[in-house]
């Protein structure tokens, strides 16, 4: 059977494992500055494929610890400044390994909560950066994994996200900005985590998200943009949180994701014929899980982590 | 990159370095790394210090010429326009971008941003002009999603029911006469009739049924959505 119809699990596990084995290569993963996120993407893909053991747990935890800074945040790599993007990745890895107790949780909580602007409710990515609903998601997701949503002003955070809602039902990075499926995942995810989904116009947004499916089965992130496997996650998880995943054709999307697999090296690319990478691999695998592939572990659409992990943390929906 | 950028801000402040020179530096950097949002934020801080946005729109236009859907460029543009009250020249600029690429959803979003936030407000003349503008663009590319979304958004913003302007329904029906299937037009007609059902015209349900059947046939990937919408409409009648 061709890759068009078969999920090449063994090859994908090998692809990810090889990335880890070839640490010294120049183009290791997706670049040093976001290595910690790369580890989270790889680990999540492996776990969903029932292959968590392909990585050495203690080695990974040692690397994660080396990215933790004195301010309580994580950098993208050892010695890099803290940022919310990587702090979420660090916490996600620790949660997956059930190792949150090995770190000073309160310190991490302090780093995250200090990044909230107490006037607008928005979050900065780091202490001198700009605000963006992506960072609202990172902060709220991270704090809920740590069981400490009480450390920030949640109603104000929710209010900022609500102000980013657009005339088409979607969300952007700041109030007035164009709707974008990646930002929509962040906003719907944050609203779901904070039990505020009643603020979403689920029918209007659900329809806008369903319109992202193109004739080839793939999904794009904005009108008139190209399809890309990563939107299998951003769009599909949003539809799942809104309980409207059936509004698109699951079969067409599954075929599109499978067509982006690399039959030789393993891994999944943005679309058929391009080079695979770990980013598109995890979002392709997570998308297939949401589509109901029973050979994979179930993924939690709010966190992009396996459901058994979020259940273990008492975050069951 | 990130740390270097903060360092750069600190040095600039300490040395009272010529901030205009720094803008030239960012021009070069931004052309090489247009998707780095840090560069845009760096630029915003410099402009705030200079309190001089005079070159910003032409800089952003230059960047949009490289990628007319650059998300960070558009976000920055909204900040510049609203912070420095540059609303007046915005509509002609958006018109130009829409003429260059009628499918540029970012430009359509910017149009909504300006119409809904500019200080002079949005009156009766404005909605009439907008409807005529949108219909002209829809005729040029009927399957282009952006003006259809904008049409619904701006009618709702103006507080107008979808049957307020008969010319919209005429345009939607005109495709059928030419044997063209335009799902966005059918969807608009469905929503227009759904509003009428909701307003008490129960007999419009039959039209909704007819349209949703057409949509199921011509847009089968979303057939469960079309069925769901019809069920909702029927529930309005009850």
XYZ file of C-alpha atoms in Angstrom, chain A residues 81-83 85-86 124 126-130 134-135 163 166-168 171-180 183 203-204 207-208 210-214 222-225 244 246-249 252, chain B residues 2-3 5-6 35 37-38 41 45 67 69-72 74-75 78 103 105-106 108-109 112-113 117 143-146 149-150 152-154 156 184 187 219 221-226 228-229 232:
94
model
C 16.717 34.082 27.951
C 13.352 32.992 29.292
C 10.266 33.290 27.135
C 6.773 30.035 24.392
C 9.547 27.860 25.786
C 3.762 39.630 27.001
C 8.888 38.160 27.870
C 9.403 41.225 29.974
C 10.254 43.595 27.124
C 8.167 42.075 24.347
C 4.797 42.880 22.837
C -0.463 33.453 21.570
C 1.125 34.474 24.837
C -11.714 41.902 22.527
C -13.529 39.654 14.754
C -16.532 40.261 12.518
C -16.069 36.816 10.942
C -9.608 35.862 16.449
C -6.322 37.675 15.815
C -3.203 38.466 17.846
C -4.464 41.815 19.171
C -7.855 43.592 18.897
C -8.591 44.382 15.232
C -6.045 41.967 13.747
C -7.049 39.561 11.018
C -8.490 36.166 11.941
C -5.852 33.458 11.650
C -4.409 32.587 16.728
C -21.689 28.487 14.789
C -20.128 31.433 12.995
C -18.404 27.651 9.754
C -15.372 29.898 9.119
C -14.967 24.541 8.087
C -14.422 26.875 5.125
C -10.686 26.333 5.607
C -10.964 22.891 3.998
C -9.905 22.992 0.353
C -6.676 32.147 6.326
C -8.844 32.625 3.235
C -6.932 32.263 -0.036
C -3.778 30.859 1.586
C -18.063 20.729 15.407
C -17.991 16.736 11.795
C -18.533 19.941 9.794
C -15.559 19.079 7.571
C -14.760 15.919 5.643
C -10.451 13.993 2.834
C 15.966 38.264 21.420
C 18.590 39.217 23.966
C 17.461 43.173 20.592
C 16.923 44.182 24.202
C 8.389 37.488 9.449
C 7.870 39.899 14.873
C 10.666 41.105 17.145
C 8.182 45.529 17.955
C 9.550 51.311 20.346
C 4.298 39.894 0.963
C -0.403 39.186 3.658
C 2.478 39.670 6.135
C 0.622 39.346 9.438
C 3.072 41.404 11.512
C -0.635 44.506 9.123
C -0.696 44.431 12.931
C -3.081 49.075 12.673
C -8.224 37.949 -2.704
C -8.028 38.881 3.074
C -5.671 41.037 5.140
C -10.352 43.301 3.584
C -9.770 42.950 7.326
C -13.271 46.590 8.413
C -10.767 47.884 10.963
C -12.933 52.359 14.293
C -15.910 32.660 -5.369
C -13.611 34.928 -3.388
C -14.449 34.341 0.282
C -13.187 37.650 1.711
C -17.379 37.630 4.949
C -16.854 41.381 4.916
C -21.961 40.015 6.433
C -19.658 41.669 8.951
C -20.311 45.219 7.808
C -24.131 43.399 11.114
C -20.918 31.887 -0.974
C -24.914 30.801 1.765
C -20.322 21.687 -1.356
C -17.398 18.312 2.268
C -19.420 20.610 4.528
C -22.769 18.849 4.104
C -23.210 18.257 7.846
C -22.857 21.985 8.404
C -25.551 22.746 5.849
C -27.193 21.607 10.916
C -27.997 25.135 9.716
C -31.581 25.505 13.281
